[in-house]
Tab-separated table of C-alpha atoms in Angstrom:
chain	number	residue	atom	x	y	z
A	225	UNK	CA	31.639	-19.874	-86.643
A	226	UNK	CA	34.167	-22.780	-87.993
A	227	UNK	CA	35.653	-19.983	-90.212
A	228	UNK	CA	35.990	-17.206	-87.933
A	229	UNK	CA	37.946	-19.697	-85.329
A	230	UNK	CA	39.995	-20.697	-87.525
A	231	UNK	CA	40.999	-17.704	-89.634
A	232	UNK	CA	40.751	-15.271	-86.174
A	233	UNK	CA	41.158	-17.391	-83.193
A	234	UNK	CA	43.601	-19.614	-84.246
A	235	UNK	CA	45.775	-17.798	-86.718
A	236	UNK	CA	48.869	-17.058	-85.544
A	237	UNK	CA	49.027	-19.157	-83.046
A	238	UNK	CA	47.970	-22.723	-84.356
A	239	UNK	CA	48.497	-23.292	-87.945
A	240	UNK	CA	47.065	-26.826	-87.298
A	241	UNK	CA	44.247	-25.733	-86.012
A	242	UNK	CA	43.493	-22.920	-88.172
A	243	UNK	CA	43.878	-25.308	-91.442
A	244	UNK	CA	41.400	-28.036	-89.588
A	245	UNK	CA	38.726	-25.662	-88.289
A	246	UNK	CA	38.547	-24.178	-91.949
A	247	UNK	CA	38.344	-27.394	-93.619
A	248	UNK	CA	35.484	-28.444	-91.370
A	249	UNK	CA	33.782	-24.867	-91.969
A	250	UNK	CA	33.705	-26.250	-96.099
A	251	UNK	CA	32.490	-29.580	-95.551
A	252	UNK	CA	29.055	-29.738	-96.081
A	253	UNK	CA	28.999	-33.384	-94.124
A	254	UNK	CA	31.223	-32.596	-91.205
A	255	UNK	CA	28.665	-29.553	-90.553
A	256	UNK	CA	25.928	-31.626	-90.867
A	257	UNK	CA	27.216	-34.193	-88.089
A	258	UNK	CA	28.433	-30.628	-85.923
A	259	UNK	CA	24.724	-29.698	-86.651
A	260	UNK	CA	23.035	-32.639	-84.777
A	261	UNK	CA	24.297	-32.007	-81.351
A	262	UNK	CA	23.091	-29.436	-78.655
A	263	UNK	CA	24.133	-25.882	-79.501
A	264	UNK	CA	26.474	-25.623	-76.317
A	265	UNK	CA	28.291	-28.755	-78.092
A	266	UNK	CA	28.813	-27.154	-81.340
A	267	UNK	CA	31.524	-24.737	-80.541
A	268	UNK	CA	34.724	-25.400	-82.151
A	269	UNK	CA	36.583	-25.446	-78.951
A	270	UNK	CA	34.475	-28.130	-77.722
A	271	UNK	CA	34.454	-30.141	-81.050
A	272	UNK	CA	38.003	-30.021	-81.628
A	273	UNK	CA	39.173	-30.385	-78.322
A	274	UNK	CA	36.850	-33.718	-78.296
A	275	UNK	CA	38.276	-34.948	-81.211
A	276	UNK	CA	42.039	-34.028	-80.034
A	277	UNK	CA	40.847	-36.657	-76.382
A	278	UNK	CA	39.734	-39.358	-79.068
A	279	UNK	CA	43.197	-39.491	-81.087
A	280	UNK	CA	44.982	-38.886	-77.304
A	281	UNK	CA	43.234	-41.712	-76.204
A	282	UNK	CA	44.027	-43.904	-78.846
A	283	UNK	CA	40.620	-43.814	-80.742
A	284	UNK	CA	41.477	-42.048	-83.533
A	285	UNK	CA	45.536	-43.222	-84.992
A	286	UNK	CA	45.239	-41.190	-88.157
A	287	UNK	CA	44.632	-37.490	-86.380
A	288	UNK	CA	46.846	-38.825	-83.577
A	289	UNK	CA	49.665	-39.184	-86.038
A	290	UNK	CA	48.884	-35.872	-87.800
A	291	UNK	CA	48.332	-33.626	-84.768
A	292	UNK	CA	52.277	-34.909	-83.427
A	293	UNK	CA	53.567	-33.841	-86.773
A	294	UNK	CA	51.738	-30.634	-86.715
A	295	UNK	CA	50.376	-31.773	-90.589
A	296	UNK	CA	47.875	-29.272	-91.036
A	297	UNK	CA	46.147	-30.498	-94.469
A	298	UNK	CA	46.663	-34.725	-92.921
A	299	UNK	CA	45.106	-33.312	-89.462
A	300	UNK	CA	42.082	-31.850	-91.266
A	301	UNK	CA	41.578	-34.581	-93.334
A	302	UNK	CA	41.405	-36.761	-90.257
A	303	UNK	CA	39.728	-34.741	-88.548
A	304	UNK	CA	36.980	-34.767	-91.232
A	305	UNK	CA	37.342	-38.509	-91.606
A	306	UNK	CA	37.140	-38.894	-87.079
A	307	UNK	CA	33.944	-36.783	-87.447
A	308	UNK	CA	32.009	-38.738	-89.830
A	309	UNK	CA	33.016	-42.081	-88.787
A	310	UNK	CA	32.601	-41.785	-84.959
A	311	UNK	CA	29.843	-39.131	-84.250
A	312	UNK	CA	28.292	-40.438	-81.528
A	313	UNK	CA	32.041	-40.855	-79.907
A	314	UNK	CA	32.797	-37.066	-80.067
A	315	UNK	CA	29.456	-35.690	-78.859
A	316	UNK	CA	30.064	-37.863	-75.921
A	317	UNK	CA	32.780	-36.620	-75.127
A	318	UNK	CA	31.957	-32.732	-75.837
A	319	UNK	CA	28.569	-33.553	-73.689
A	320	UNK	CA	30.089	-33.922	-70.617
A	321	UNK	CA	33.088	-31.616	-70.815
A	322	UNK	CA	33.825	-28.080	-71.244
A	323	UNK	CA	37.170	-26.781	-72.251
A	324	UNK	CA	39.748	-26.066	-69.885
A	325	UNK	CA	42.304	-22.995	-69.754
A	326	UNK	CA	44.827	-23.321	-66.645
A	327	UNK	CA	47.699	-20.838	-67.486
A	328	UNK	CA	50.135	-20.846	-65.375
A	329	UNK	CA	50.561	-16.586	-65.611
A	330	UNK	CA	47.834	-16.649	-62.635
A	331	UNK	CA	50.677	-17.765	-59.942
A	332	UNK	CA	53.075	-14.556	-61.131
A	333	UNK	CA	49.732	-12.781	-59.660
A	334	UNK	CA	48.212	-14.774	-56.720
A	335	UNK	CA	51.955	-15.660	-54.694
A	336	UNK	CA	52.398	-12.022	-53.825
A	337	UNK	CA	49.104	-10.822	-52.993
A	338	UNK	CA	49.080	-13.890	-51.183
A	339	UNK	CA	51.939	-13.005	-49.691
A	340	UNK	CA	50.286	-9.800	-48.457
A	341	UNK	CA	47.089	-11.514	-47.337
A	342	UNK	CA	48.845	-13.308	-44.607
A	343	UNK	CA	50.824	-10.578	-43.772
A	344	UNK	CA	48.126	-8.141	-43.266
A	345	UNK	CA	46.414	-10.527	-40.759
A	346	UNK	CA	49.337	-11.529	-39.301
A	347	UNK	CA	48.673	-15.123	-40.294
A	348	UNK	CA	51.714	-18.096	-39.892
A	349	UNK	CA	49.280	-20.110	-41.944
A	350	UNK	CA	46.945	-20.338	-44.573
A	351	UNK	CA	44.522	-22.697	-46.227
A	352	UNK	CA	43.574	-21.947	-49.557
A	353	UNK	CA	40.504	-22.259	-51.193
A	354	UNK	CA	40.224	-21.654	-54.929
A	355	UNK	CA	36.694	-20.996	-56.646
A	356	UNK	CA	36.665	-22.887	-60.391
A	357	UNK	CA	39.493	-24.339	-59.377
A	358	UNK	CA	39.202	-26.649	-62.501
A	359	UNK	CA	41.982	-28.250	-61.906
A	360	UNK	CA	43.688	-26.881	-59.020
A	361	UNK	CA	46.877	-25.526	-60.311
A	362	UNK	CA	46.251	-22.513	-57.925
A	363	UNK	CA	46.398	-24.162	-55.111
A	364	UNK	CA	50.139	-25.043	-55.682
A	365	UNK	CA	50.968	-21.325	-56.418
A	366	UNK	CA	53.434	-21.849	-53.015
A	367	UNK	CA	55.328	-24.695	-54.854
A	368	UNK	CA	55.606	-23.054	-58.614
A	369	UNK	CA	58.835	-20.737	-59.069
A	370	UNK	CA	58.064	-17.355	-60.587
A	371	UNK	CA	61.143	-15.053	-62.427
A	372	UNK	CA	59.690	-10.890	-62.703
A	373	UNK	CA	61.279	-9.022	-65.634
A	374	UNK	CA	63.261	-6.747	-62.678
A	375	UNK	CA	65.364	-9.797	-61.712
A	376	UNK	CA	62.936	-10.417	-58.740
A	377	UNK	CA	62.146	-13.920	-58.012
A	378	UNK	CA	59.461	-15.752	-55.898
A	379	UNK	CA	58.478	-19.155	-54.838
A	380	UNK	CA	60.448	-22.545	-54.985
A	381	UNK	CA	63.326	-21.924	-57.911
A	382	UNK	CA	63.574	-25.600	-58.055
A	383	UNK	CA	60.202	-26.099	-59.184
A	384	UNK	CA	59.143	-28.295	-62.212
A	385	UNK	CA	57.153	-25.343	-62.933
A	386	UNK	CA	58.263	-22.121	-63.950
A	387	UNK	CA	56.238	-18.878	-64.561
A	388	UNK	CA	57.940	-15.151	-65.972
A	389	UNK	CA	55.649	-11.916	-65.915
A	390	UNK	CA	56.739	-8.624	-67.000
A	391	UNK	CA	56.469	-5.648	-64.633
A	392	UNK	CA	54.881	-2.439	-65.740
A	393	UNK	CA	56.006	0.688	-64.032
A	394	UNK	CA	58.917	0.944	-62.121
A	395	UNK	CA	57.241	-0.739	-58.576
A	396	UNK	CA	58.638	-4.093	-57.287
A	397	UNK	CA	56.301	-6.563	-55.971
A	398	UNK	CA	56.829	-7.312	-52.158
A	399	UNK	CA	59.327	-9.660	-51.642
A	400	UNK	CA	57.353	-11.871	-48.617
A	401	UNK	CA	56.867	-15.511	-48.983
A	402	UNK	CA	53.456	-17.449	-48.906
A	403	UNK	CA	53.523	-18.591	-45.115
A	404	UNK	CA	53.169	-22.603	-44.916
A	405	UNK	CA	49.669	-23.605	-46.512
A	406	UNK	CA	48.160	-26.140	-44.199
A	407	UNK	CA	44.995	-26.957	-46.768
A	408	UNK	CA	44.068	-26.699	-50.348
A	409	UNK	CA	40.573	-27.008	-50.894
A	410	UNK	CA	39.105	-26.845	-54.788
A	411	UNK	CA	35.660	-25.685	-55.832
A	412	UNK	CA	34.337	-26.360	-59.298
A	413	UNK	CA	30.921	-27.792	-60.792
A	414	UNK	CA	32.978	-30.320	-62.806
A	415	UNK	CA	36.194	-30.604	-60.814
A	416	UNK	CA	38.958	-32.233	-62.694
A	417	UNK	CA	40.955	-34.923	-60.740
A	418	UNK	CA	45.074	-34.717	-62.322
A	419	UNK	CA	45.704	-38.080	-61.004
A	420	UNK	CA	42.745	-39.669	-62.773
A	421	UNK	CA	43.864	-40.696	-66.893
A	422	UNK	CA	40.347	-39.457	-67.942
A	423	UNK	CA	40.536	-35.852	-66.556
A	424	UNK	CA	44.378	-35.382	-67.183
A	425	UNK	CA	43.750	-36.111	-71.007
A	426	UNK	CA	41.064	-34.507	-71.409
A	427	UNK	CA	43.145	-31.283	-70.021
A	428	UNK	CA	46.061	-32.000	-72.183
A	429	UNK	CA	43.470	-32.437	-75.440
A	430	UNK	CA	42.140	-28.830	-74.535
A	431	UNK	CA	45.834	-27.479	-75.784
A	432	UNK	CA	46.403	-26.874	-79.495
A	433	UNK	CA	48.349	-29.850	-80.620
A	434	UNK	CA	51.157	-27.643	-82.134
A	435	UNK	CA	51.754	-25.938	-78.896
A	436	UNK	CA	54.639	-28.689	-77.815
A	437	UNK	CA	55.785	-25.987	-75.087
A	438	UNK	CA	52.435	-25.785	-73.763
A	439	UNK	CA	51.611	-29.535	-73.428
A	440	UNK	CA	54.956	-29.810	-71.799
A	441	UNK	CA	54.302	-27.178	-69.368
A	442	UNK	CA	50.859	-28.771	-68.541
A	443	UNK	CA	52.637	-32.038	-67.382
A	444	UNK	CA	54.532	-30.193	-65.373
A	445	UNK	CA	51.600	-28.630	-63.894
A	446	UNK	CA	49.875	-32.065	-63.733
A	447	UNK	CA	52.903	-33.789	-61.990
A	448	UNK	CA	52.913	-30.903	-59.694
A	449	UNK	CA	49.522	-30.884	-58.321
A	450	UNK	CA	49.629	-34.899	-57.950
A	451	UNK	CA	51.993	-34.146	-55.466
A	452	UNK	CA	49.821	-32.205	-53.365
A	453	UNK	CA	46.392	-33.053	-54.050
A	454	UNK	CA	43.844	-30.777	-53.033
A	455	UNK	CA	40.379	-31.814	-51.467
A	456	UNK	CA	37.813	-30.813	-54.191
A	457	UNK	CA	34.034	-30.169	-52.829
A	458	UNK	CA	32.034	-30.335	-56.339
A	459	UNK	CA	29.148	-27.417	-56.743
A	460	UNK	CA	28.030	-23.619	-56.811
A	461	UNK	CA	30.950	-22.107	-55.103
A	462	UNK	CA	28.036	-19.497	-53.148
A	463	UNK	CA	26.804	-22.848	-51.790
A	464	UNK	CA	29.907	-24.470	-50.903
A	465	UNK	CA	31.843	-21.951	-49.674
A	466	UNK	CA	31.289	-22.236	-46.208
A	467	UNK	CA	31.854	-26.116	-46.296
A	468	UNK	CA	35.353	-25.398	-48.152
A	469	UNK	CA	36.514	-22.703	-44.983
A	470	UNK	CA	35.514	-25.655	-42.338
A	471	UNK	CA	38.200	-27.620	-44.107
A	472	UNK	CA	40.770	-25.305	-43.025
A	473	UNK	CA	41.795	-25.693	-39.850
A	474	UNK	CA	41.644	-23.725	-36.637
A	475	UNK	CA	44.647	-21.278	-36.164
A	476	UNK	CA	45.431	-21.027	-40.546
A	477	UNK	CA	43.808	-18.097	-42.360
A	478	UNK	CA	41.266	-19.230	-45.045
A	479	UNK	CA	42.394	-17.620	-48.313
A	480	UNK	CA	39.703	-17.405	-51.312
A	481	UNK	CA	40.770	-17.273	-54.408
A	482	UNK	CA	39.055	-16.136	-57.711
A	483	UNK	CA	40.769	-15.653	-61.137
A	484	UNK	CA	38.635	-14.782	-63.823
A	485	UNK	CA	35.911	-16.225	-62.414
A	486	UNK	CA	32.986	-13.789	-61.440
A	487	UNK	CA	32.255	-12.797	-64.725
A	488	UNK	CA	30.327	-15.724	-64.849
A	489	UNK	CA	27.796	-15.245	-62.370
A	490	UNK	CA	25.402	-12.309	-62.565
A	491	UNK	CA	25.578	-9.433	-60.288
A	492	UNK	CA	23.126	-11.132	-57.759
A	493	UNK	CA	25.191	-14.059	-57.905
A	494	UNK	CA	28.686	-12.247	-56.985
A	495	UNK	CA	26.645	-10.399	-54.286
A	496	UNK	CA	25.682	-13.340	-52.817
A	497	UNK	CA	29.037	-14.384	-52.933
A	498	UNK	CA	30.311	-11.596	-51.279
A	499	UNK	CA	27.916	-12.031	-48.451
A	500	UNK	CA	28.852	-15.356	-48.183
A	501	UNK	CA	32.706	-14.973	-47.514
A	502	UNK	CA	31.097	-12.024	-44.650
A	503	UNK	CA	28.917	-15.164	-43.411
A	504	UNK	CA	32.126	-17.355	-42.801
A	505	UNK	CA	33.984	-14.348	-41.387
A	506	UNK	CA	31.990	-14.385	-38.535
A	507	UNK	CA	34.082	-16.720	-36.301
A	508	UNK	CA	38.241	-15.956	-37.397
A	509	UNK	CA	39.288	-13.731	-40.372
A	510	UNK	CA	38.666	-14.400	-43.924
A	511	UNK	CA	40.719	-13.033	-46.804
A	512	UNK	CA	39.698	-12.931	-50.393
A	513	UNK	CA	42.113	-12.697	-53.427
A	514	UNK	CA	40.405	-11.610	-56.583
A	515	UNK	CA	42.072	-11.414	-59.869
A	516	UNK	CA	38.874	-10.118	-62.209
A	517	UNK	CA	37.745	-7.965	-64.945
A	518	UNK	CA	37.694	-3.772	-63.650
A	519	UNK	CA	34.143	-4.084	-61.747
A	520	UNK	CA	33.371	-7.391	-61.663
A	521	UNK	CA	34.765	-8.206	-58.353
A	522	UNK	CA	31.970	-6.537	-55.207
A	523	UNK	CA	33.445	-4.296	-53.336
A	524	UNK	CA	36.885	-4.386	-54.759
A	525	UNK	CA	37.812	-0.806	-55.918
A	526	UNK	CA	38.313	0.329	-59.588
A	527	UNK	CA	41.255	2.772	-59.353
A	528	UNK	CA	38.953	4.661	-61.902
A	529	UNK	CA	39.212	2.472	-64.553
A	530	UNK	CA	36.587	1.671	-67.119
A	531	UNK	CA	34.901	-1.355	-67.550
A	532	UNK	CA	35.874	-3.890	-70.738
A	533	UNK	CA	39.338	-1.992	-70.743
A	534	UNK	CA	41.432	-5.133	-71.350
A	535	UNK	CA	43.185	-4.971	-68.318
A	536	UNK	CA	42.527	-7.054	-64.738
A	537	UNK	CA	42.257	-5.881	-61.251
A	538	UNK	CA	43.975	-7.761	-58.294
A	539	UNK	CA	41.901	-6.746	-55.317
A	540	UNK	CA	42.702	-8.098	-51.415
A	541	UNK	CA	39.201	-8.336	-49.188
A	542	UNK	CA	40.135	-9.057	-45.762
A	543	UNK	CA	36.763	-9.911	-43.528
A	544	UNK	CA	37.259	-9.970	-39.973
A	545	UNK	CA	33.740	-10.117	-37.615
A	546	UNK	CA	31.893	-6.742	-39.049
A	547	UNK	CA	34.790	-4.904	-40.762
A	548	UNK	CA	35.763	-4.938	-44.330
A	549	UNK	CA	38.486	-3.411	-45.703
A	550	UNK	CA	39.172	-4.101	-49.710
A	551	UNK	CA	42.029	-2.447	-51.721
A	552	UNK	CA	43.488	-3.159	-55.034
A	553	UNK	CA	46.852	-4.237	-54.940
A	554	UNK	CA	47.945	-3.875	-58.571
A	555	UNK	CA	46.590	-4.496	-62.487
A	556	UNK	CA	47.422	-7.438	-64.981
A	557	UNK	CA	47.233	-8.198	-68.587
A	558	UNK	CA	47.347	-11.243	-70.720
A	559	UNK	CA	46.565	-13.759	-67.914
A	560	UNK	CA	49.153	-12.439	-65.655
A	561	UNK	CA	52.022	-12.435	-68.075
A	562	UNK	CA	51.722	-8.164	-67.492
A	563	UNK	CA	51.937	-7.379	-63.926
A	564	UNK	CA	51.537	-3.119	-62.478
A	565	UNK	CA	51.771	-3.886	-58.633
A	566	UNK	CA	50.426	-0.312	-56.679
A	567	UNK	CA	49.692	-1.600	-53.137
A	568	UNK	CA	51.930	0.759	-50.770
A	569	UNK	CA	54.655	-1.911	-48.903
């Protein structure tokens, strides 16, 4: 498993961690100590990110040093070393986290359907809620700036944070702002709090260490959400759902938000889902955003594509009393960075 991440996974995109996932892969001992934990703590994304928090926090100088100078062979070493000499310390830390993934392609996606949601309610305001919000970078999609490959742009150009997506086909994406978002409410099991040290490491020691573009984005991100800090309700999102909508208020369209975040359940599961966001439709409209593998998403049409075709599907549910109407606006690749918008203007 050590092997194949590091000569598949990370090749090609972090010699670091392609060097220090195939040294620990040939040590007998650092196996051994991998060996003794749980099986969901054994992966190396979850081992190495633990020992990337230890030397961020201070715990572990040698890998520190090596992981800012991108030293491969001194990072494995220490890695090897950090492993042996402070077990107990890293399957701490992998115990009670799970990696993290917030790419910022997602906002080149959600703004404009977005967008669309509020303008096919007719809705002055919104109040987003994102499902797995981990962090809650989504729910400052109104603040980040977005560049299209057409020239188009969206969102706040002045923005710390900056996202660029390629359009496929020759279709613009509508041009309509996000209306003013009067709530942003995060639902996660294991919500992660940017303003607290402990969570905002342990996001920034989830990157590869020889990504320097991508830790800098991720501060950006960070800085960006501390500015508008969402209110993050901790549990099964088909349970907490309807206590996230109350927390919009009166008047401001509830928007759900899911990116690549279905998958996870099982079908029952994204049924009951679905039947929950009818449930909380039954007072004022509810709109749902999905941005999910073709088929994984209830209700959300397939444009005839196959399932497991490496593409997305960015479907727009809009529940109002008994009526349903779902549509897919467009498809994405590559978290977003791709974008085919199809939804008529």
């Amino acid at each position: 498993m050590y092997r194949r991440f590091g000569e598949v996974d990370a090749a090609g995109h972090s010699p670091l961690y392609e060097r220090v996932a195939v040294a620990l892969s040939e040590s007998d001992e650092a196996l051994r100590a991998i060996a003794t934990a749980p099986a969901h703590q054994r992966h190396p994304a979850v081992v190495l990110a633990a020992l990337h928090d230890l030397a961020l926090a201070g715990r572990a100088p040698e890998l520190a040093a090596a992981c800012a100078a991108a030293d491969g062979h001194a990072a494995a070493g220490a890695a090897i070393d950090t492993l042996l000499r402070m077990p107990d310390a890293v399957a701490a830390v992998a115990g009670r986290r799970r990696p993290r993934t917030d790419e910022t392609g997602r906002g080149a996606v959600l703004y404009p359907a977005l967008a669309e949601a509020a303008h096919r309610t007719g809705a002055d305001a919104v109040g987003l809620i994102d499902v797995a919000c981990s962090a809650g970078f989504n729910l400052t999609v109104d603040r980040v700036g977005i560049t299209y490959s057409n020239g188009q742009s969206l969102g706040d150009p002045s923005s710390p944070v900056q996202v660029a997506s390629s359009l496929v086909g020759d279709r613009p994406v509508p041009g309509r702002r996000v209306p003013e978002v009067v709530a942003r409410v995060g639902v996660d099991r294991e919500p992660l709090d940017v303003t607290d040290a402990d969570d905002a490491r342990w996001l920034r020691a989830c990157l590869w260490p020889d990504r320097p573009e991508r830790a800098a984005r991720l501060d950006a991100e960070i800085a960006l959400a501390a500015t508008a800090r969402p209110v993050l309700l901790q549990g099964d999102a088909v349970e907490v759902l309807p206590e996230a909508v109350a927390h919009v208020p009166e008047g401001a369209l509830p928007v759900v938000t899911t990116t690549w975040a279905l998958s996870r359940l099982p079908l029952e599961g994204r049924l009951r889902f679905l039947h929950r966001l009818d449930e909380a439709a039954a007072g004022r409209p509810v709109a749902w955003v999905s941005v999910e593998g073709v088929g994984v998403a209830p209700a959300v049409p397939t444009l005839g594509d196959r399932r497991a075709s490496g593409h997305s599907i960015i479907g727009l549910a809009v529940f109002d009393g008994a009526s349903l109407h779902a549509e897919a606006l467009g498809r994405c690749w590559s978290r977003g960075r791709l974008l085919a918008w199809l939804a008529d203007p």
